[in-house]
């Protein structure tokens, strides 16, 4: 096992490490990041007031806008010359958020990613095909470096060129596939189109799927069609990148590498820290980041954290399910709707495919439209019954969402296929608002 000591730490030991690191980190951030010195002063506290985990709630939050405000070099705690790598994510507002890494940070990240692969079921000697985008996005280089640290043979295919991806899956007999879950679904469909049977022709063992939310039903579908264990990976560029948390083979929550990340769950409206086990927004403090320490970073991800020991023997707390992002949440006629709930309802309905689109529009009242493709095999079978399917989709949606949606069934292969993150939500109300402002 790679870095067994860290992977198998007992909860008491994890807490001890956290206590030790957090005290050090507070002083480090205060001394080296002017933004934090200013904020601590505004709150009337100094690092001396933070004497362990109990005091963390005194520290002000950090949000994504703080990173944007520090464009281009980010929230640097070291001279720029000490930075060996920058990554950036493009914001919808135009100013990218930049993140930076020292040599030590790269080592920590490499270790975290190697553990992530290993805990998911990959090992030294595996053949890793990395179809995440290489570049400013942390996915490509993050998954690349971690696989090398673990001792795998890496094929850096990057995104796109699906035909070539499939040929390499076959020719190299790739054992580990790293890409977004929506691309994995696309690859499995395309493989069959190009004449391959993934179960017979490929040698896949594990899929490292992250960067977008996906449901258990999508997981089942990928596992069955590709013959691999589909593992969820959690992370974000502000927290190194991928490698914050990962599923073990139990597939019952994602272990947070808690010797490096302190997690809290808060009420997203009030900022109040919630008791262990309650659903709320995840907030992370990196415990040894050198270039860009972030204290109590608000992720906007809504989830439950479970502190019980896992069947796999690991004690690192688990993110039980990311229910959606507070950002992605749609408010339709006063009801909260997460796109992931729509996906779950659709995939629970036999006869629908994984391809769907959610459209929200406003006439006098808000309206929710769901377009979903009919499963190809079902569509071509004698059992196909459109009315029956429509009724089932409606029932499942209403049960999960508590509101009615207008459902449209589409023939197979009508919705556009994407290579990266799928664009699944279209909110036409925003366009109306822009028109009205003009
Ligand atoms: Zn586990």
Short mmCIF file of C-alpha atoms and ligand atoms in Angstrom, two decimals:
data_model
loop_
_atom_site.label_atom_id
_atom_site.label_comp_id
_atom_site.label_asym_id
_atom_site.label_seq_id
_atom_site.Cartn_x
_atom_site.Cartn_y
_atom_site.Cartn_z
CA UNK A 1 0.00 0.00 0.00
CA UNK A 2 1.28 3.44 -0.89
CA UNK A 3 2.01 5.58 2.22
CA UNK A 4 0.15 3.09 4.38
CA UNK A 5 0.91 5.10 7.52
CA UNK A 6 -1.04 8.10 6.23
CA UNK A 7 -3.83 6.10 4.59
CA UNK A 8 -4.56 3.95 7.65
CA UNK A 9 -4.19 6.60 10.41
CA UNK A 10 -6.54 6.23 13.36
CA UNK A 11 -8.96 9.10 14.03
CA UNK A 12 -7.19 10.04 17.30
CA UNK A 13 -3.88 10.29 15.47
CA UNK A 14 -5.48 12.33 12.70
CA UNK A 15 -6.83 14.78 15.29
CA UNK A 16 -3.42 15.01 16.94
CA UNK A 17 -1.75 15.80 13.62
CA UNK A 18 -4.46 18.39 12.90
CA UNK A 19 -4.00 20.08 16.31
CA UNK A 20 -0.27 20.34 15.74
CA UNK A 21 -0.51 21.55 12.16
CA UNK A 22 -3.34 24.05 12.64
CA UNK A 23 -1.45 26.01 15.30
CA UNK A 24 1.57 26.20 13.05
CA UNK A 25 -0.54 27.11 10.00
CA UNK A 26 -2.31 30.01 11.75
CA UNK A 27 0.99 31.63 12.63
CA UNK A 28 2.34 30.97 9.14
CA UNK A 29 -0.67 32.51 7.37
CA UNK A 30 -0.74 35.50 9.75
CA UNK A 31 2.96 36.22 9.35
CA UNK A 32 3.12 35.74 5.57
CA UNK A 33 -0.24 36.66 4.02
CA UNK A 34 -1.20 40.34 4.45
CA UNK A 35 -4.87 39.50 3.77
CA UNK A 36 -4.99 37.17 6.77
CA UNK A 37 -3.09 39.54 9.06
CA UNK A 38 -5.65 42.22 8.20
CA UNK A 39 -8.62 39.88 8.75
CA UNK A 40 -7.31 38.56 12.06
CA UNK A 41 -6.88 42.15 13.24
CA UNK A 42 -10.42 43.04 12.14
CA UNK A 43 -11.69 40.13 14.22
CA UNK A 44 -9.52 41.22 17.13
CA UNK A 45 -7.60 37.94 17.22
CA UNK A 46 -3.96 36.85 16.82
CA UNK A 47 -2.58 33.35 16.17
CA UNK A 48 -2.17 33.06 19.96
CA UNK A 49 -5.97 32.84 20.23
CA UNK A 50 -5.99 29.71 18.07
CA UNK A 51 -4.84 26.93 20.35
CA UNK A 52 -6.25 23.94 18.55
CA UNK A 53 -9.25 22.64 16.68
CA UNK A 54 -11.79 24.12 19.11
CA UNK A 55 -10.69 27.65 18.19
CA UNK A 56 -10.84 27.24 14.40
CA UNK A 57 -14.37 28.66 14.32
CA UNK A 58 -12.95 32.06 15.37
CA UNK A 59 -11.11 32.37 12.07
CA UNK A 60 -12.88 34.30 9.28
CA UNK A 61 -13.86 32.40 6.09
CA UNK A 62 -12.04 32.62 2.76
CA UNK A 63 -14.13 32.70 -0.44
CA UNK A 64 -13.44 32.39 -4.16
CA UNK A 65 -13.65 36.17 -4.64
CA UNK A 66 -10.63 36.54 -2.34
CA UNK A 67 -8.62 34.67 -4.94
CA UNK A 68 -10.00 36.80 -7.77
CA UNK A 69 -9.09 39.94 -5.85
CA UNK A 70 -5.49 38.75 -5.77
CA UNK A 71 -5.12 38.22 -9.52
CA UNK A 72 -2.63 37.45 -11.07
CA UNK A 73 -0.37 35.87 -8.49
CA UNK A 74 -2.96 34.74 -5.99
CA UNK A 75 -2.77 34.76 -2.22
CA UNK A 76 0.98 34.27 -2.00
CA UNK A 77 2.73 33.47 1.26
CA UNK A 78 6.15 33.09 -0.36
CA UNK A 79 8.25 35.24 -2.74
CA UNK A 80 7.08 34.62 -6.32
CA UNK A 81 10.48 33.05 -7.10
CA UNK A 82 9.59 30.14 -4.82
CA UNK A 83 6.57 29.27 -6.97
CA UNK A 84 7.26 26.36 -9.33
CA UNK A 85 3.75 26.09 -10.86
CA UNK A 86 0.62 28.12 -11.47
CA UNK A 87 -2.80 26.77 -12.34
CA UNK A 88 -5.93 28.78 -13.05
CA UNK A 89 -9.61 28.27 -13.54
CA UNK A 90 -11.64 30.52 -15.75
CA UNK A 91 -14.38 32.24 -13.86
CA UNK A 92 -17.74 33.11 -15.34
CA UNK A 93 -17.01 36.71 -14.37
CA UNK A 94 -13.93 36.93 -16.55
CA UNK A 95 -11.13 37.20 -13.99
CA UNK A 96 -9.50 33.80 -13.53
CA UNK A 97 -8.65 32.46 -10.10
CA UNK A 98 -4.98 31.61 -9.94
CA UNK A 99 -3.46 29.05 -7.61
CA UNK A 100 0.24 28.56 -6.93
CA UNK A 101 2.53 25.80 -5.69
CA UNK A 102 6.02 25.63 -4.20
CA UNK A 103 8.23 22.58 -4.67
CA UNK A 104 7.04 21.27 -1.30
CA UNK A 105 3.41 21.80 -2.33
CA UNK A 106 4.01 19.76 -5.48
CA UNK A 107 5.41 16.97 -3.34
CA UNK A 108 2.43 17.05 -0.99
CA UNK A 109 -0.01 17.07 -3.91
CA UNK A 110 1.84 14.21 -5.60
CA UNK A 111 1.60 12.18 -2.39
CA UNK A 112 -2.11 12.97 -1.98
CA UNK A 113 -2.86 11.99 -5.58
CA UNK A 114 -0.82 8.78 -5.34
CA UNK A 115 -2.80 7.85 -2.21
CA UNK A 116 -5.98 8.75 -4.07
CA UNK A 117 -5.24 6.34 -6.92
CA UNK A 118 -4.14 3.66 -4.48
CA UNK A 119 -7.17 3.93 -2.19
CA UNK A 120 -9.46 3.76 -5.25
CA UNK A 121 -7.90 0.45 -6.27
CA UNK A 122 -4.98 1.35 -8.55
CA UNK A 123 -1.44 0.23 -7.87
CA UNK A 124 2.17 0.60 -8.95
CA UNK A 125 2.52 -1.05 -12.35
CA UNK A 126 -0.91 -0.06 -13.58
CA UNK A 127 -1.31 1.48 -17.03
CA UNK A 128 -3.05 4.83 -16.55
CA UNK A 129 -4.73 6.56 -19.49
CA UNK A 130 -5.24 10.18 -18.46
CA UNK A 131 -7.99 11.85 -20.50
CA UNK A 132 -8.29 14.94 -18.31
CA UNK A 133 -7.32 18.21 -19.96
CA UNK A 134 -3.65 19.19 -19.63
CA UNK A 135 -3.03 22.87 -19.09
CA UNK A 136 -4.20 25.49 -16.64
CA UNK A 137 -6.89 23.10 -15.35
CA UNK A 138 -5.53 21.07 -12.41
CA UNK A 139 -7.09 17.80 -13.61
CA UNK A 140 -4.60 16.82 -16.31
CA UNK A 141 -1.31 17.46 -14.53
CA UNK A 142 -2.72 16.46 -11.13
CA UNK A 143 -3.82 13.01 -12.28
CA UNK A 144 -0.61 12.70 -14.27
CA UNK A 145 1.80 13.43 -11.43
CA UNK A 146 -0.04 11.26 -8.89
CA UNK A 147 0.10 8.23 -11.19
CA UNK A 148 3.85 8.72 -11.69
CA UNK A 149 4.45 9.05 -7.94
CA UNK A 150 2.53 5.82 -7.36
CA UNK A 151 4.67 4.09 -9.99
CA UNK A 152 2.21 3.65 -12.83
CA UNK A 153 2.88 3.86 -16.57
CA UNK A 154 1.06 7.00 -17.70
CA UNK A 155 -0.42 7.61 -21.16
CA UNK A 156 -1.10 11.36 -21.31
CA UNK A 157 -3.85 11.35 -23.95
CA UNK A 158 -5.50 14.53 -22.58
CA UNK A 159 -9.04 15.35 -23.75
CA UNK A 160 -10.66 14.79 -27.10
CA UNK A 161 -9.91 12.60 -30.11
CA UNK A 162 -12.24 9.88 -28.95
CA UNK A 163 -11.34 7.44 -31.70
CA UNK A 164 -7.69 7.57 -30.68
CA UNK A 165 -8.59 7.26 -26.98
CA UNK A 166 -10.47 4.06 -27.75
CA UNK A 167 -7.67 2.66 -29.93
CA UNK A 168 -5.22 3.27 -27.08
CA UNK A 169 -7.52 1.67 -24.50
CA UNK A 170 -7.32 -1.41 -26.71
CA UNK A 171 -3.72 -1.31 -27.96
CA UNK A 172 -2.12 -0.45 -24.59
CA UNK A 173 -4.59 -2.59 -22.61
CA UNK A 174 -5.03 0.35 -20.24
CA UNK A 175 -5.96 -0.71 -16.69
CA UNK A 176 -6.88 2.67 -15.17
CA UNK A 177 -8.95 5.31 -16.95
CA UNK A 178 -8.93 8.87 -15.61
CA UNK A 179 -11.53 11.28 -17.03
CA UNK A 180 -14.83 13.00 -16.25
CA UNK A 181 -17.76 10.63 -15.68
CA UNK A 182 -19.71 12.10 -18.59
CA UNK A 183 -16.79 11.42 -20.89
CA UNK A 184 -16.59 7.85 -19.58
CA UNK A 185 -20.23 7.36 -20.59
CA UNK A 186 -19.46 8.80 -23.99
CA UNK A 187 -16.38 6.57 -24.39
CA UNK A 188 -18.37 3.46 -23.62
CA UNK A 189 -21.00 4.35 -26.23
CA UNK A 190 -18.40 5.31 -28.81
CA UNK A 191 -16.37 2.14 -28.23
CA UNK A 192 -19.32 0.04 -29.33
CA UNK A 193 -19.83 2.27 -32.34
CA UNK A 194 -16.22 1.68 -33.39
CA UNK A 195 -16.71 -2.08 -33.09
CA UNK A 196 -15.19 -2.80 -29.66
CA UNK A 197 -16.76 -4.71 -26.83
CA UNK A 198 -15.29 -2.98 -23.74
CA UNK A 199 -15.94 -6.04 -21.58
CA UNK A 200 -13.99 -8.36 -23.89
CA UNK A 201 -11.55 -6.10 -25.70
CA UNK A 202 -10.43 -3.76 -22.91
CA UNK A 203 -8.55 -4.58 -19.74
CA UNK A 204 -9.91 -1.81 -17.51
CA UNK A 205 -9.88 -2.23 -13.74
CA UNK A 206 -10.49 1.19 -12.20
CA UNK A 207 -11.95 4.50 -13.36
CA UNK A 208 -10.88 7.74 -11.64
CA UNK A 209 -13.86 9.95 -12.28
CA UNK A 210 -14.13 13.48 -10.93
CA UNK A 211 -14.57 17.16 -11.80
CA UNK A 212 -18.36 16.99 -12.07
CA UNK A 213 -21.23 15.57 -10.01
CA UNK A 214 -22.66 12.20 -11.01
CA UNK A 215 -25.14 9.81 -9.54
CA UNK A 216 -24.98 6.21 -8.33
CA UNK A 217 -27.09 5.22 -11.31
CA UNK A 218 -24.52 6.74 -13.68
CA UNK A 219 -21.88 4.78 -11.80
CA UNK A 220 -23.75 1.50 -12.30
CA UNK A 221 -24.09 2.18 -15.97
CA UNK A 222 -20.36 2.94 -16.45
CA UNK A 223 -19.31 -0.07 -14.38
CA UNK A 224 -21.51 -2.45 -16.32
CA UNK A 225 -20.61 -1.16 -19.77
CA UNK A 226 -16.86 -0.71 -19.21
CA UNK A 227 -16.17 -3.57 -16.79
CA UNK A 228 -14.34 -1.43 -14.25
CA UNK A 229 -14.82 -0.08 -10.74
CA UNK A 230 -16.00 3.53 -11.19
CA UNK A 231 -14.51 5.62 -8.37
CA UNK A 232 -15.44 9.17 -7.43
CA UNK A 233 -12.60 11.66 -6.87
CA UNK A 234 -13.18 15.00 -5.15
CA UNK A 235 -11.09 18.14 -5.23
CA UNK A 236 -10.81 21.67 -6.54
CA UNK A 237 -7.98 23.83 -7.80
CA UNK A 238 -8.05 26.04 -4.69
CA UNK A 239 -7.23 22.91 -2.63
CA UNK A 240 -4.29 21.77 -4.83
CA UNK A 241 -6.68 20.20 -7.39
CA UNK A 242 -8.01 16.64 -7.45
CA UNK A 243 -6.96 14.47 -4.51
CA UNK A 244 -8.80 16.00 -1.54
CA UNK A 245 -11.03 12.94 -1.14
CA UNK A 246 -11.64 9.65 -2.91
CA UNK A 247 -13.79 6.55 -2.72
CA UNK A 248 -12.30 3.29 -1.48
CA UNK A 249 -13.55 0.00 -2.98
CA UNK A 250 -16.46 0.03 -0.49
CA UNK A 251 -17.95 2.91 -2.55
CA UNK A 252 -19.61 4.25 0.56
CA UNK A 253 -18.38 7.81 0.82
CA UNK A 254 -15.18 9.62 -0.17
CA UNK A 255 -12.31 9.58 2.36
CA UNK A 256 -10.96 13.07 3.00
CA UNK A 257 -7.18 13.00 3.53
CA UNK A 258 -7.63 14.65 6.87
CA UNK A 259 -4.00 14.85 7.90
CA UNK A 260 -3.76 17.51 5.17
CA UNK A 261 -7.31 18.90 5.04
CA UNK A 262 -9.35 19.99 8.02
CA UNK A 263 -13.04 19.80 7.10
CA UNK A 264 -15.95 21.62 8.74
CA UNK A 265 -19.63 21.60 7.79
CA UNK A 266 -21.45 24.92 8.09
CA UNK A 267 -24.90 26.34 7.59
CA UNK A 268 -24.46 28.11 4.22
CA UNK A 269 -26.75 30.99 5.18
CA UNK A 270 -25.49 31.79 8.68
CA UNK A 271 -21.92 30.44 8.60
CA UNK A 272 -22.56 28.61 11.86
CA UNK A 273 -20.61 25.34 12.34
CA UNK A 274 -22.95 22.34 12.32
CA UNK A 275 -22.63 19.27 14.54
CA UNK A 276 -20.87 16.23 13.04
CA UNK A 277 -23.10 14.30 10.68
CA UNK A 278 -25.37 17.18 9.68
CA UNK A 279 -25.78 18.26 6.08
CA UNK A 280 -24.20 21.57 5.16
CA UNK A 281 -21.58 23.43 3.12
CA UNK A 282 -18.09 21.93 3.23
CA UNK A 283 -15.34 24.24 4.44
CA UNK A 284 -11.67 23.23 4.18
CA UNK A 285 -8.45 24.43 5.76
CA UNK A 286 -5.26 23.19 4.13
CA UNK A 287 -2.90 22.17 6.91
CA UNK A 288 0.47 22.46 5.19
CA UNK A 289 0.08 24.47 1.99
CA UNK A 290 3.15 26.64 1.55
CA UNK A 291 2.58 28.92 -1.45
CA UNK A 292 -1.08 29.68 -0.93
CA UNK A 293 -2.49 28.79 2.47
CA UNK A 294 -6.30 29.00 2.55
CA UNK A 295 -8.04 29.09 5.90
CA UNK A 296 -11.64 27.95 6.16
CA UNK A 297 -12.24 27.97 2.43
CA UNK A 298 -15.94 27.84 1.51
CA UNK A 299 -16.48 25.29 -1.26
CA UNK A 300 -20.24 25.84 -1.82
CA UNK A 301 -20.56 22.03 -1.96
CA UNK A 302 -23.42 20.72 0.15
CA UNK A 303 -22.84 17.32 1.77
CA UNK A 304 -22.79 15.18 4.91
CA UNK A 305 -19.48 14.10 6.50
CA UNK A 306 -19.35 10.75 8.28
CA UNK A 307 -16.72 10.26 11.01
CA UNK A 308 -17.26 6.53 11.57
CA UNK A 309 -14.63 3.98 10.64
CA UNK A 310 -15.15 2.59 7.13
CA UNK A 311 -15.42 -1.11 6.28
CA UNK A 312 -12.09 -0.71 4.45
CA UNK A 313 -10.36 0.04 7.75
CA UNK A 314 -9.64 3.68 6.97
CA UNK A 315 -10.57 6.28 9.58
CA UNK A 316 -10.33 9.37 7.37
CA UNK A 317 -13.82 10.95 7.54
CA UNK A 318 -16.02 10.44 4.47
CA UNK A 319 -18.03 12.85 2.35
CA UNK A 320 -21.21 10.80 2.06
CA UNK A 321 -22.70 12.48 -0.94
CA UNK A 322 -22.22 15.83 -2.56
CA UNK A 323 -25.86 16.76 -3.06
CA UNK A 324 -25.01 19.63 -5.31
CA UNK A 325 -23.38 23.01 -5.15
CA UNK A 326 -25.14 25.92 -3.53
CA UNK A 327 -24.14 27.63 -6.82
CA UNK A 328 -25.86 25.01 -8.99
CA UNK A 329 -28.98 24.96 -6.92
CA UNK A 330 -31.96 26.20 -8.86
CA UNK A 331 -34.85 27.82 -7.11
CA UNK A 332 -37.92 26.96 -9.13
CA UNK A 333 -41.14 28.45 -7.84
CA UNK A 334 -39.65 28.67 -4.35
CA UNK A 335 -38.47 25.06 -4.28
CA UNK A 336 -34.77 24.11 -4.18
CA UNK A 337 -33.82 21.87 -7.08
CA UNK A 338 -30.38 20.31 -7.50
CA UNK A 339 -29.56 19.06 -11.01
CA UNK A 340 -28.12 15.93 -9.37
CA UNK A 341 -31.60 15.10 -8.05
CA UNK A 342 -33.02 15.29 -11.55
CA UNK A 343 -30.27 13.00 -12.77
CA UNK A 344 -30.95 10.51 -9.98
CA UNK A 345 -34.67 10.45 -10.80
CA UNK A 346 -34.02 9.94 -14.51
CA UNK A 347 -31.49 7.19 -14.07
CA UNK A 348 -33.80 5.41 -11.69
CA UNK A 349 -36.33 5.21 -14.50
CA UNK A 350 -35.79 2.20 -16.68
CA UNK A 351 -35.90 3.10 -20.35
CA UNK A 352 -34.15 6.49 -20.20
CA UNK A 353 -30.54 7.13 -21.26
CA UNK A 354 -27.86 9.12 -19.35
CA UNK A 355 -28.33 12.12 -21.63
CA UNK A 356 -30.63 14.85 -20.42
CA UNK A 357 -31.06 18.58 -20.18
CA UNK A 358 -32.77 20.74 -17.59
CA UNK A 359 -34.34 23.98 -18.73
CA UNK A 360 -35.84 26.55 -16.40
CA UNK A 361 -38.01 29.26 -17.88
CA UNK A 362 -40.46 31.80 -16.63
CA UNK A 363 -43.79 32.62 -18.10
CA UNK A 364 -45.88 34.03 -15.31
CA UNK A 365 -44.62 31.32 -13.03
CA UNK A 366 -41.31 29.46 -13.06
CA UNK A 367 -41.37 26.30 -15.14
CA UNK A 368 -39.04 23.33 -15.07
CA UNK A 369 -38.52 21.41 -18.29
CA UNK A 370 -36.63 18.14 -18.47
CA UNK A 371 -35.55 16.70 -21.78
CA UNK A 372 -34.26 13.17 -21.70
CA UNK A 373 -33.22 10.65 -24.32
CA UNK A 374 -34.85 7.26 -24.51
CA UNK A 375 -32.48 4.34 -24.02
CA UNK A 376 -31.51 3.02 -27.46
CA UNK A 377 -32.10 -0.67 -26.71
CA UNK A 378 -35.45 0.05 -25.14
CA UNK A 379 -36.44 2.33 -28.02
CA UNK A 380 -35.74 -0.40 -30.54
CA UNK A 381 -37.35 -3.17 -28.53
CA UNK A 382 -40.91 -4.47 -28.84
CA UNK A 383 -41.63 -3.40 -25.28
CA UNK A 384 -41.20 0.27 -26.07
CA UNK A 385 -44.19 2.20 -24.76
CA UNK A 386 -43.82 5.96 -24.84
CA UNK A 387 -46.79 6.78 -22.64
CA UNK A 388 -45.71 4.32 -20.00
CA UNK A 389 -42.17 5.71 -19.96
CA UNK A 390 -43.39 9.29 -19.75
CA UNK A 391 -45.59 8.43 -16.79
CA UNK A 392 -42.70 6.70 -14.98
CA UNK A 393 -40.33 9.62 -15.55
CA UNK A 394 -42.95 12.03 -14.24
CA UNK A 395 -43.63 9.96 -11.16
CA UNK A 396 -39.97 9.58 -10.24
CA UNK A 397 -39.26 13.28 -10.79
CA UNK A 398 -42.19 14.42 -8.71
CA UNK A 399 -41.24 12.02 -5.91
CA UNK A 400 -37.71 13.39 -5.65
CA UNK A 401 -38.26 17.08 -6.48
CA UNK A 402 -41.62 17.75 -4.87
CA UNK A 403 -42.59 19.84 -7.89
CA UNK A 404 -43.91 18.94 -11.31
CA UNK A 405 -41.72 19.19 -14.36
CA UNK A 406 -42.70 19.18 -18.00
CA UNK A 407 -40.96 16.15 -19.46
CA UNK A 408 -40.05 15.67 -23.09
CA UNK A 409 -38.77 12.31 -24.32
CA UNK A 410 -36.21 12.48 -27.11
CA UNK A 411 -35.10 9.86 -29.59
CA UNK A 412 -31.66 8.32 -28.90
CA UNK A 413 -28.65 10.48 -29.89
CA UNK A 414 -30.49 13.80 -30.19
CA UNK A 415 -28.79 15.85 -27.48
CA UNK A 416 -25.30 17.19 -28.26
CA UNK A 417 -22.43 15.15 -26.78
CA UNK A 418 -19.63 16.95 -25.00
CA UNK A 419 -16.05 16.02 -24.28
CA UNK A 420 -15.53 17.96 -21.05
CA UNK A 421 -18.12 18.92 -18.49
CA UNK A 422 -21.61 18.45 -19.85
CA UNK A 423 -23.80 21.56 -20.09
CA UNK A 424 -26.95 20.21 -18.57
CA UNK A 425 -28.72 23.19 -17.10
CA UNK A 426 -30.09 26.08 -19.11
CA UNK A 427 -31.67 28.88 -17.10
CA UNK A 428 -33.59 31.06 -19.51
CA UNK A 429 -34.82 33.31 -16.69
CA UNK A 430 -31.37 34.93 -16.53
CA UNK A 431 -31.64 35.84 -20.19
CA UNK A 432 -35.06 37.39 -19.65
CA UNK A 433 -33.62 39.42 -16.77
CA UNK A 434 -30.78 40.69 -18.93
CA UNK A 435 -33.25 41.65 -21.66
CA UNK A 436 -35.38 43.50 -19.17
CA UNK A 437 -32.42 45.46 -17.86
CA UNK A 438 -31.55 46.70 -21.34
ZN1 LIG B 1 -13.25 3.14 3.03
#
